mmCIF file with all atom_site columns, C-alpha atoms in Angstrom:
data_model
loop_
_atom_site.group_PDB
_atom_site.id
_atom_site.type_symbol
_atom_site.label_atom_id
_atom_site.label_alt_id
_atom_site.label_comp_id
_atom_site.label_asym_id
_atom_site.label_entity_id
_atom_site.label_seq_id
_atom_site.pdbx_PDB_ins_code
_atom_site.Cartn_x
_atom_site.Cartn_y
_atom_site.Cartn_z
_atom_site.occupancy
_atom_site.B_iso_or_equiv
_atom_site.pdbx_formal_charge
_atom_site.auth_seq_id
_atom_site.auth_comp_id
_atom_site.auth_asym_id
_atom_site.auth_atom_id
_atom_site.pdbx_PDB_model_num
ATOM 1   C CA . MET A 1 1   ? -22.911 -3.450  5.872   1.00 0.00 ? 14  MET A CA 1
ATOM 2   C CA . THR A 1 2   ? -20.180 -6.114  6.030   1.00 0.00 ? 15  THR A CA 1
ATOM 3   C CA . ARG A 1 3   ? -20.158 -6.626  2.277   1.00 0.00 ? 16  ARG A CA 1
ATOM 4   C CA . SER A 1 4   ? -20.084 -2.874  1.683   1.00 0.00 ? 17  SER A CA 1
ATOM 5   C CA . LEU A 1 5   ? -17.019 -2.566  3.901   1.00 0.00 ? 18  LEU A CA 1
ATOM 6   C CA . LEU A 1 6   ? -15.328 -5.491  2.155   1.00 0.00 ? 19  LEU A CA 1
ATOM 7   C CA . GLY A 1 7   ? -16.069 -3.859  -1.188  1.00 0.00 ? 20  GLY A CA 1
ATOM 8   C CA . TYR A 1 8   ? -13.767 -0.974  -0.324  1.00 0.00 ? 21  TYR A CA 1
ATOM 9   C CA . GLY A 1 9   ? -10.899 -3.454  -0.260  1.00 0.00 ? 22  GLY A CA 1
ATOM 10  C CA . VAL A 1 10  ? -11.715 -4.464  -3.824  1.00 0.00 ? 23  VAL A CA 1
ATOM 11  C CA . ILE A 1 11  ? -11.471 -0.943  -5.225  1.00 0.00 ? 24  ILE A CA 1
ATOM 12  C CA . ALA A 1 12  ? -8.738  0.612   -3.041  1.00 0.00 ? 25  ALA A CA 1
ATOM 13  C CA . GLY A 1 13  ? -5.888  -0.970  -4.998  1.00 0.00 ? 26  GLY A CA 1
ATOM 14  C CA . PRO A 1 14  ? -7.140  -0.130  -8.497  1.00 0.00 ? 27  PRO A CA 1
ATOM 15  C CA . VAL A 1 15  ? -7.773  3.461   -7.382  1.00 0.00 ? 28  VAL A CA 1
ATOM 16  C CA . TYR A 1 16  ? -4.277  3.868   -5.918  1.00 0.00 ? 29  TYR A CA 1
ATOM 17  C CA . VAL A 1 17  ? -2.420  2.172   -8.758  1.00 0.00 ? 30  VAL A CA 1
ATOM 18  C CA . GLY A 1 18  ? -4.538  3.719   -11.516 1.00 0.00 ? 31  GLY A CA 1
ATOM 19  C CA . VAL A 1 19  ? -4.306  7.303   -10.291 1.00 0.00 ? 32  VAL A CA 1
ATOM 20  C CA . SER A 1 20  ? -0.627  6.989   -9.351  1.00 0.00 ? 33  SER A CA 1
ATOM 21  C CA . LEU A 1 21  ? 0.274   5.594   -12.765 1.00 0.00 ? 34  LEU A CA 1
ATOM 22  C CA . ALA A 1 22  ? -1.697  8.324   -14.518 1.00 0.00 ? 35  ALA A CA 1
ATOM 23  C CA . GLU A 1 23  ? 0.134   10.939  -12.457 1.00 0.00 ? 36  GLU A CA 1
ATOM 24  C CA . ALA A 1 24  ? 3.511   9.311   -13.089 1.00 0.00 ? 37  ALA A CA 1
ATOM 25  C CA . LEU A 1 25  ? 2.953   9.399   -16.848 1.00 0.00 ? 38  LEU A CA 1
ATOM 26  C CA . THR A 1 26  ? 1.708   12.984  -16.982 1.00 0.00 ? 39  THR A CA 1
ATOM 27  C CA . ARG A 1 27  ? 3.564   14.940  -14.283 1.00 0.00 ? 40  ARG A CA 1
ATOM 28  C CA . ASP A 1 28  ? 6.438   16.998  -15.665 1.00 0.00 ? 41  ASP A CA 1
ATOM 29  C CA . GLY A 1 29  ? 9.831   15.640  -14.615 1.00 0.00 ? 42  GLY A CA 1
ATOM 30  C CA . PHE A 1 30  ? 8.591   12.427  -13.034 1.00 0.00 ? 43  PHE A CA 1
ATOM 31  C CA . ASP A 1 31  ? 10.520  9.301   -14.052 1.00 0.00 ? 44  ASP A CA 1
ATOM 32  C CA . LEU A 1 32  ? 9.112   5.876   -13.192 1.00 0.00 ? 45  LEU A CA 1
ATOM 33  C CA . THR A 1 33  ? 12.595  4.382   -13.162 1.00 0.00 ? 46  THR A CA 1
ATOM 34  C CA . ARG A 1 34  ? 14.011  6.867   -10.636 1.00 0.00 ? 47  ARG A CA 1
ATOM 35  C CA . HIS A 1 35  ? 11.153  8.242   -8.553  1.00 0.00 ? 48  HIS A CA 1
ATOM 36  C CA . ALA A 1 36  ? 8.905   6.561   -5.991  1.00 0.00 ? 49  ALA A CA 1
ATOM 37  C CA . TRP A 1 37  ? 5.204   7.333   -6.300  1.00 0.00 ? 50  TRP A CA 1
ATOM 38  C CA . SER A 1 38  ? 5.224   9.032   -2.895  1.00 0.00 ? 51  SER A CA 1
ATOM 39  C CA . LEU A 1 39  ? 7.132   11.937  -4.449  1.00 0.00 ? 52  LEU A CA 1
ATOM 40  C CA . LEU A 1 40  ? 4.002   12.802  -6.452  1.00 0.00 ? 53  LEU A CA 1
ATOM 41  C CA . ALA A 1 41  ? 2.654   14.455  -3.286  1.00 0.00 ? 54  ALA A CA 1
ATOM 42  C CA . ASN A 1 42  ? 5.042   17.359  -4.030  1.00 0.00 ? 55  ASN A CA 1
ATOM 43  C CA . GLY A 1 43  ? 4.529   20.233  -6.445  1.00 0.00 ? 56  GLY A CA 1
ATOM 44  C CA . ASP A 1 44  ? 1.475   22.176  -7.613  1.00 0.00 ? 57  ASP A CA 1
ATOM 45  C CA . LEU A 1 45  ? -0.519  18.998  -8.273  1.00 0.00 ? 58  LEU A CA 1
ATOM 46  C CA . GLY A 1 46  ? 0.689   17.245  -5.147  1.00 0.00 ? 59  GLY A CA 1
ATOM 47  C CA . TRP A 1 47  ? -2.773  17.534  -3.607  1.00 0.00 ? 60  TRP A CA 1
ATOM 48  C CA . VAL A 1 48  ? -3.957  14.832  -6.029  1.00 0.00 ? 61  VAL A CA 1
ATOM 49  C CA . HIS A 1 49  ? -1.614  12.209  -4.599  1.00 0.00 ? 62  HIS A CA 1
ATOM 50  C CA . ILE A 1 50  ? -2.271  13.367  -1.052  1.00 0.00 ? 63  ILE A CA 1
ATOM 51  C CA . ALA A 1 51  ? -5.981  12.820  -1.699  1.00 0.00 ? 64  ALA A CA 1
ATOM 52  C CA . VAL A 1 52  ? -5.232  9.361   -3.104  1.00 0.00 ? 65  VAL A CA 1
ATOM 53  C CA . PHE A 1 53  ? -3.266  8.449   0.033   1.00 0.00 ? 66  PHE A CA 1
ATOM 54  C CA . VAL A 1 54  ? -6.099  9.605   2.295   1.00 0.00 ? 67  VAL A CA 1
ATOM 55  C CA . LEU A 1 55  ? -8.879  8.023   0.228   1.00 0.00 ? 68  LEU A CA 1
ATOM 56  C CA . THR A 1 56  ? -7.252  4.625   -0.220  1.00 0.00 ? 69  THR A CA 1
ATOM 57  C CA . GLY A 1 57  ? -6.084  4.619   3.395   1.00 0.00 ? 70  GLY A CA 1
ATOM 58  C CA . ALA A 1 58  ? -9.671  5.155   4.562   1.00 0.00 ? 71  ALA A CA 1
ATOM 59  C CA . MET A 1 59  ? -10.853 2.437   2.164   1.00 0.00 ? 72  MET A CA 1
ATOM 60  C CA . THR A 1 60  ? -8.278  0.001   3.548   1.00 0.00 ? 73  THR A CA 1
ATOM 61  C CA . VAL A 1 61  ? -9.332  0.691   7.133   1.00 0.00 ? 74  VAL A CA 1
ATOM 62  C CA . ALA A 1 62  ? -12.963 0.139   6.125   1.00 0.00 ? 75  ALA A CA 1
ATOM 63  C CA . PHE A 1 63  ? -11.968 -3.152  4.494   1.00 0.00 ? 76  PHE A CA 1
ATOM 64  C CA . ALA A 1 64  ? -10.168 -4.233  7.667   1.00 0.00 ? 77  ALA A CA 1
ATOM 65  C CA . VAL A 1 65  ? -13.324 -3.534  9.679   1.00 0.00 ? 78  VAL A CA 1
ATOM 66  C CA . GLY A 1 66  ? -15.342 -5.577  7.184   1.00 0.00 ? 79  GLY A CA 1
ATOM 67  C CA . LEU A 1 67  ? -12.841 -8.425  7.388   1.00 0.00 ? 80  LEU A CA 1
ATOM 68  C CA . ARG A 1 68  ? -13.153 -8.460  11.174  1.00 0.00 ? 81  ARG A CA 1
ATOM 69  C CA . ARG A 1 69  ? -16.948 -8.491  10.950  1.00 0.00 ? 82  ARG A CA 1
ATOM 70  C CA . ALA A 1 70  ? -16.882 -11.309 8.398   1.00 0.00 ? 83  ALA A CA 1
ATOM 71  C CA . HIS A 1 71  ? -14.244 -13.559 9.946   1.00 0.00 ? 84  HIS A CA 1
ATOM 72  C CA . GLY A 1 72  ? -14.024 -12.545 13.590  1.00 0.00 ? 85  GLY A CA 1
ATOM 73  C CA . ARG A 1 73  ? -11.187 -11.175 15.646  1.00 0.00 ? 86  ARG A CA 1
ATOM 74  C CA . GLY A 1 74  ? -7.601  -11.891 14.815  1.00 0.00 ? 87  GLY A CA 1
ATOM 75  C CA . TRP A 1 75  ? -4.357  -10.240 13.873  1.00 0.00 ? 88  TRP A CA 1
ATOM 76  C CA . ALA A 1 76  ? -5.007  -9.924  10.138  1.00 0.00 ? 89  ALA A CA 1
ATOM 77  C CA . PRO A 1 77  ? -7.736  -7.233  10.352  1.00 0.00 ? 90  PRO A CA 1
ATOM 78  C CA . ARG A 1 78  ? -5.673  -5.303  12.878  1.00 0.00 ? 91  ARG A CA 1
ATOM 79  C CA . LEU A 1 79  ? -2.543  -5.411  10.736  1.00 0.00 ? 92  LEU A CA 1
ATOM 80  C CA . LEU A 1 80  ? -4.455  -4.331  7.633   1.00 0.00 ? 93  LEU A CA 1
ATOM 81  C CA . ALA A 1 81  ? -6.079  -1.509  9.609   1.00 0.00 ? 94  ALA A CA 1
ATOM 82  C CA . VAL A 1 82  ? -2.631  -0.250  10.640  1.00 0.00 ? 95  VAL A CA 1
ATOM 83  C CA . TYR A 1 83  ? -1.560  -0.424  6.990   1.00 0.00 ? 96  TYR A CA 1
ATOM 84  C CA . GLY A 1 84  ? -4.562  1.738   6.088   1.00 0.00 ? 97  GLY A CA 1
ATOM 85  C CA . LEU A 1 85  ? -3.719  4.201   8.861   1.00 0.00 ? 98  LEU A CA 1
ATOM 86  C CA . SER A 1 86  ? -0.141  4.361   7.577   1.00 0.00 ? 99  SER A CA 1
ATOM 87  C CA . LEU A 1 87  ? -1.481  5.446   4.188   1.00 0.00 ? 100 LEU A CA 1
ATOM 88  C CA . LEU A 1 88  ? -3.484  8.193   5.875   1.00 0.00 ? 101 LEU A CA 1
ATOM 89  C CA . ALA A 1 89  ? -0.316  9.277   7.705   1.00 0.00 ? 102 ALA A CA 1
ATOM 90  C CA . ALA A 1 90  ? 1.656   9.197   4.439   1.00 0.00 ? 103 ALA A CA 1
ATOM 91  C CA . GLY A 1 91  ? -0.867  11.666  3.022   1.00 0.00 ? 104 GLY A CA 1
ATOM 92  C CA . VAL A 1 92  ? -0.571  13.956  6.025   1.00 0.00 ? 105 VAL A CA 1
ATOM 93  C CA . PHE A 1 93  ? 3.233   13.788  6.196   1.00 0.00 ? 106 PHE A CA 1
ATOM 94  C CA . ARG A 1 94  ? 4.546   14.527  2.715   1.00 0.00 ? 107 ARG A CA 1
ATOM 95  C CA . ALA A 1 95  ? 7.687   12.874  1.346   1.00 0.00 ? 108 ALA A CA 1
ATOM 96  C CA . ASP A 1 96  ? 10.655  15.172  0.749   1.00 0.00 ? 109 ASP A CA 1
ATOM 97  C CA . PRO A 1 97  ? 11.585  16.105  -2.846  1.00 0.00 ? 110 PRO A CA 1
ATOM 98  C CA . ALA A 1 98  ? 14.268  13.793  -4.221  1.00 0.00 ? 111 ALA A CA 1
ATOM 99  C CA . GLY A 1 99  ? 15.999  12.771  -7.419  1.00 0.00 ? 112 GLY A CA 1
ATOM 100 C CA . GLY A 1 100 ? 15.176  16.021  -9.208  1.00 0.00 ? 113 GLY A CA 1
ATOM 101 C CA . PHE A 1 101 ? 11.427  15.833  -8.647  1.00 0.00 ? 114 PHE A CA 1
ATOM 102 C CA . PRO A 1 102 ? 9.664   18.181  -8.669  1.00 0.00 ? 115 PRO A CA 1
ATOM 103 C CA . ARG A 1 103 ? 11.710  19.656  -11.492 1.00 0.00 ? 116 ARG A CA 1
ATOM 104 C CA . GLY A 1 104 ? 13.927  22.478  -10.302 1.00 0.00 ? 117 GLY A CA 1
ATOM 105 C CA . VAL A 1 105 ? 13.541  21.656  -6.597  1.00 0.00 ? 118 VAL A CA 1
ATOM 106 C CA . PRO A 1 106 ? 16.875  20.484  -5.165  1.00 0.00 ? 119 PRO A CA 1
ATOM 107 C CA . ALA A 1 107 ? 16.957  17.771  -2.538  1.00 0.00 ? 120 ALA A CA 1
ATOM 108 C CA . GLY A 1 108 ? 17.775  19.225  0.853   1.00 0.00 ? 121 GLY A CA 1
ATOM 109 C CA . GLN A 1 109 ? 18.070  17.999  4.395   1.00 0.00 ? 122 GLN A CA 1
ATOM 110 C CA . ALA A 1 110 ? 15.404  15.599  5.576   1.00 0.00 ? 123 ALA A CA 1
ATOM 111 C CA . SER A 1 111 ? 12.421  17.461  7.027   1.00 0.00 ? 124 SER A CA 1
ATOM 112 C CA . TRP A 1 112 ? 10.353  16.312  10.006  1.00 0.00 ? 125 TRP A CA 1
ATOM 113 C CA . HIS A 1 113 ? 7.400   15.501  7.765   1.00 0.00 ? 126 HIS A CA 1
ATOM 114 C CA . GLY A 1 114 ? 9.655   13.598  5.362   1.00 0.00 ? 127 GLY A CA 1
ATOM 115 C CA . VAL A 1 115 ? 10.989  11.479  8.235   1.00 0.00 ? 128 VAL A CA 1
ATOM 116 C CA . ALA A 1 116 ? 7.430   10.920  9.505   1.00 0.00 ? 129 ALA A CA 1
ATOM 117 C CA . HIS A 1 117 ? 6.444   9.803   6.004   1.00 0.00 ? 130 HIS A CA 1
ATOM 118 C CA . LEU A 1 118 ? 9.244   7.223   5.936   1.00 0.00 ? 131 LEU A CA 1
ATOM 119 C CA . VAL A 1 119 ? 8.419   5.956   9.431   1.00 0.00 ? 132 VAL A CA 1
ATOM 120 C CA . SER A 1 120 ? 4.713   5.610   8.694   1.00 0.00 ? 133 SER A CA 1
ATOM 121 C CA . GLY A 1 121 ? 5.531   3.811   5.455   1.00 0.00 ? 134 GLY A CA 1
ATOM 122 C CA . GLY A 1 122 ? 7.911   1.429   7.178   1.00 0.00 ? 135 GLY A CA 1
ATOM 123 C CA . VAL A 1 123 ? 5.358   0.560   9.856   1.00 0.00 ? 136 VAL A CA 1
ATOM 124 C CA . GLY A 1 124 ? 2.590   0.110   7.299   1.00 0.00 ? 137 GLY A CA 1
ATOM 125 C CA . PHE A 1 125 ? 4.665   -2.055  4.971   1.00 0.00 ? 138 PHE A CA 1
ATOM 126 C CA . ALA A 1 126 ? 5.771   -4.262  7.882   1.00 0.00 ? 139 ALA A CA 1
ATOM 127 C CA . CYS A 1 127 ? 2.129   -4.735  8.887   1.00 0.00 ? 140 CYS A CA 1
ATOM 128 C CA . LEU A 1 128 ? 1.133   -5.639  5.330   1.00 0.00 ? 141 LEU A CA 1
ATOM 129 C CA . VAL A 1 129 ? 3.885   -8.269  5.141   1.00 0.00 ? 142 VAL A CA 1
ATOM 130 C CA . ALA A 1 130 ? 2.854   -9.640  8.529   1.00 0.00 ? 143 ALA A CA 1
ATOM 131 C CA . ALA A 1 131 ? -0.787  -9.800  7.429   1.00 0.00 ? 144 ALA A CA 1
ATOM 132 C CA . CYS A 1 132 ? 0.253   -11.870 4.406   1.00 0.00 ? 145 CYS A CA 1
ATOM 133 C CA . PHE A 1 133 ? 1.895   -14.485 6.630   1.00 0.00 ? 146 PHE A CA 1
ATOM 134 C CA . VAL A 1 134 ? -0.872  -14.456 9.250   1.00 0.00 ? 147 VAL A CA 1
ATOM 135 C CA . LEU A 1 135 ? -3.482  -15.130 6.580   1.00 0.00 ? 148 LEU A CA 1
ATOM 136 C CA . ALA A 1 136 ? -1.245  -17.683 4.875   1.00 0.00 ? 149 ALA A CA 1
ATOM 137 C CA . ARG A 1 137 ? -1.278  -19.702 8.084   1.00 0.00 ? 150 ARG A CA 1
ATOM 138 C CA . ARG A 1 138 ? -5.060  -19.396 8.347   1.00 0.00 ? 151 ARG A CA 1
ATOM 139 C CA . PHE A 1 139 ? -5.511  -20.475 4.725   1.00 0.00 ? 152 PHE A CA 1
ATOM 140 C CA . ALA A 1 140 ? -3.178  -23.440 5.247   1.00 0.00 ? 153 ALA A CA 1
ATOM 141 C CA . ARG A 1 141 ? -5.189  -24.588 8.261   1.00 0.00 ? 154 ARG A CA 1
ATOM 142 C CA . SER A 1 142 ? -8.428  -24.436 6.275   1.00 0.00 ? 155 SER A CA 1
ATOM 143 C CA . GLY A 1 143 ? -6.980  -26.433 3.377   1.00 0.00 ? 156 GLY A CA 1
ATOM 144 C CA . ARG A 1 144 ? -6.682  -23.557 0.898   1.00 0.00 ? 157 ARG A CA 1
ATOM 145 C CA . ALA A 1 145 ? -3.158  -24.340 -0.262  1.00 0.00 ? 158 ALA A CA 1
ATOM 146 C CA . ALA A 1 146 ? -3.146  -21.989 -3.261  1.00 0.00 ? 159 ALA A CA 1
ATOM 147 C CA . TRP A 1 147 ? -4.163  -19.025 -1.107  1.00 0.00 ? 160 TRP A CA 1
ATOM 148 C CA . ALA A 1 148 ? -1.610  -19.987 1.537   1.00 0.00 ? 161 ALA A CA 1
ATOM 149 C CA . TRP A 1 149 ? 1.291   -20.180 -0.907  1.00 0.00 ? 162 TRP A CA 1
ATOM 150 C CA . SER A 1 150 ? 0.302   -17.047 -2.822  1.00 0.00 ? 163 SER A CA 1
ATOM 151 C CA . SER A 1 151 ? -0.027  -15.059 0.408   1.00 0.00 ? 164 SER A CA 1
ATOM 152 C CA . ARG A 1 152 ? 3.443   -16.182 1.511   1.00 0.00 ? 165 ARG A CA 1
ATOM 153 C CA . ALA A 1 153 ? 4.865   -15.312 -1.912  1.00 0.00 ? 166 ALA A CA 1
ATOM 154 C CA . ILE A 1 154 ? 3.340   -11.816 -1.836  1.00 0.00 ? 167 ILE A CA 1
ATOM 155 C CA . GLY A 1 155 ? 4.693   -11.280 1.677   1.00 0.00 ? 168 GLY A CA 1
ATOM 156 C CA . VAL A 1 156 ? 8.213   -12.275 0.618   1.00 0.00 ? 169 VAL A CA 1
ATOM 157 C CA . LEU A 1 157 ? 8.131   -10.223 -2.599  1.00 0.00 ? 170 LEU A CA 1
ATOM 158 C CA . PHE A 1 158 ? 6.760   -7.131  -0.873  1.00 0.00 ? 171 PHE A CA 1
ATOM 159 C CA . ALA A 1 159 ? 9.385   -7.336  1.856   1.00 0.00 ? 172 ALA A CA 1
ATOM 160 C CA . ALA A 1 160 ? 12.102  -7.786  -0.783  1.00 0.00 ? 173 ALA A CA 1
ATOM 161 C CA . GLY A 1 161 ? 10.850  -4.786  -2.759  1.00 0.00 ? 174 GLY A CA 1
ATOM 162 C CA . PHE A 1 162 ? 10.797  -2.578  0.319   1.00 0.00 ? 175 PHE A CA 1
ATOM 163 C CA . LEU A 1 163 ? 14.294  -3.666  1.373   1.00 0.00 ? 176 LEU A CA 1
ATOM 164 C CA . ALA A 1 164 ? 15.510  -3.061  -2.169  1.00 0.00 ? 177 ALA A CA 1
ATOM 165 C CA . VAL A 1 165 ? 14.349  0.554   -2.269  1.00 0.00 ? 178 VAL A CA 1
ATOM 166 C CA . ALA A 1 166 ? 15.556  1.140   1.300   1.00 0.00 ? 179 ALA A CA 1
ATOM 167 C CA . SER A 1 167 ? 19.073  -0.057  0.483   1.00 0.00 ? 180 SER A CA 1
ATOM 168 C CA . GLY A 1 168 ? 19.327  0.598   -3.260  1.00 0.00 ? 181 GLY A CA 1
ATOM 169 C CA . ALA A 1 169 ? 20.443  4.239   -2.971  1.00 0.00 ? 182 ALA A CA 1
ATOM 170 C CA . GLY A 1 170 ? 18.179  5.336   -5.809  1.00 0.00 ? 183 GLY A CA 1
ATOM 171 C CA . ALA A 1 171 ? 19.181  2.557   -8.211  1.00 0.00 ? 184 ALA A CA 1
ATOM 172 C CA . VAL A 1 172 ? 16.777  1.965   -11.101 1.00 0.00 ? 185 VAL A CA 1
ATOM 173 C CA . TRP A 1 173 ? 16.380  -1.736  -10.310 1.00 0.00 ? 186 TRP A CA 1
ATOM 174 C CA . ALA A 1 174 ? 15.541  -0.981  -6.673  1.00 0.00 ? 187 ALA A CA 1
ATOM 175 C CA . ASN A 1 175 ? 12.908  1.604   -7.527  1.00 0.00 ? 188 ASN A CA 1
ATOM 176 C CA . LEU A 1 176 ? 11.270  -0.634  -10.127 1.00 0.00 ? 189 LEU A CA 1
ATOM 177 C CA . ALA A 1 177 ? 11.331  -3.583  -7.708  1.00 0.00 ? 190 ALA A CA 1
ATOM 178 C CA . PHE A 1 178 ? 9.577   -1.495  -5.073  1.00 0.00 ? 191 PHE A CA 1
ATOM 179 C CA . THR A 1 179 ? 6.991   -0.187  -7.531  1.00 0.00 ? 192 THR A CA 1
ATOM 180 C CA . GLY A 1 180 ? 6.279   -3.748  -8.629  1.00 0.00 ? 193 GLY A CA 1
ATOM 181 C CA . ALA A 1 181 ? 5.963   -4.828  -5.003  1.00 0.00 ? 194 ALA A CA 1
ATOM 182 C CA . VAL A 1 182 ? 3.450   -2.061  -4.311  1.00 0.00 ? 195 VAL A CA 1
ATOM 183 C CA . VAL A 1 183 ? 1.329   -3.174  -7.278  1.00 0.00 ? 196 VAL A CA 1
ATOM 184 C CA . LEU A 1 184 ? 1.501   -6.806  -6.104  1.00 0.00 ? 197 LEU A CA 1
ATOM 185 C CA . GLY A 1 185 ? 0.534   -5.809  -2.575  1.00 0.00 ? 198 GLY A CA 1
ATOM 186 C CA . TRP A 1 186 ? -2.537  -3.955  -3.779  1.00 0.00 ? 199 TRP A CA 1
ATOM 187 C CA . ALA A 1 187 ? -3.457  -6.824  -6.091  1.00 0.00 ? 200 ALA A CA 1
ATOM 188 C CA . TRP A 1 188 ? -3.327  -9.213  -3.126  1.00 0.00 ? 201 TRP A CA 1
ATOM 189 C CA . ILE A 1 189 ? -5.568  -6.949  -1.045  1.00 0.00 ? 202 ILE A CA 1
ATOM 190 C CA . SER A 1 190 ? -8.100  -6.708  -3.885  1.00 0.00 ? 203 SER A CA 1
ATOM 191 C CA . ALA A 1 191 ? -8.088  -10.489 -4.404  1.00 0.00 ? 204 ALA A CA 1
ATOM 192 C CA . LEU A 1 192 ? -8.445  -11.073 -0.661  1.00 0.00 ? 205 LEU A CA 1
ATOM 193 C CA . ALA A 1 193 ? -11.360 -8.634  -0.524  1.00 0.00 ? 206 ALA A CA 1
ATOM 194 C CA . VAL A 1 194 ? -13.114 -10.409 -3.401  1.00 0.00 ? 207 VAL A CA 1
ATOM 195 C CA . HIS A 1 195 ? -12.583 -13.755 -1.654  1.00 0.00 ? 208 HIS A CA 1
ATOM 196 C CA . ALA A 1 196 ? -13.925 -12.419 1.646   1.00 0.00 ? 209 ALA A CA 1
ATOM 197 C CA . TYR A 1 197 ? -16.865 -10.718 -0.107  1.00 0.00 ? 210 TYR A CA 1
ATOM 198 C CA . ARG A 1 198 ? -17.934 -13.938 -1.802  1.00 0.00 ? 211 ARG A CA 1
ATOM 199 C CA . ASN A 1 199 ? -17.747 -15.853 1.470   1.00 0.00 ? 212 ASN A CA 1
ATOM 200 C CA . ALA A 1 200 ? -19.317 -13.208 3.705   1.00 0.00 ? 213 ALA A CA 1
#
């Protein structure tokens, strides 16, 4: 059971990144340089991205439960569980249209569900960054220097990417930095899940 739960952490990232990238390259009017992946939840095919949010959020929560079973109580499983719950919330509370996507839909005033999407994302991203540093400290104590430094680096880069998109006012560099940070964050979760699976 523990290994099965940890296995969800291995596949959650590839599922999210793979489906999101496929959507980004095929959805009419979507521009990787200007639009965040969350906007894919809008439009006629928005249900696809909503499903991805819900599915990968549930997978991340399952992984967090497996991590707790494998390595005991601590802040890291709790923080990763909150990150997974934030993904579920992001699927429930859709992001507002922005930047001309979907095509022909003008950006309007922020809706309640758009604000809820931003809040859930902010909470989830903060928990993911915190989990990186919590686990970095644990890895350092156990003598795994490479894991400790890489976890710190991912935490810093993810935080920088989130701050960039939050303050970049739609700039291309900010959006690309955030997209890269999301990919790195998922890669770290997958690598962590593989590590935990092998040592379970």
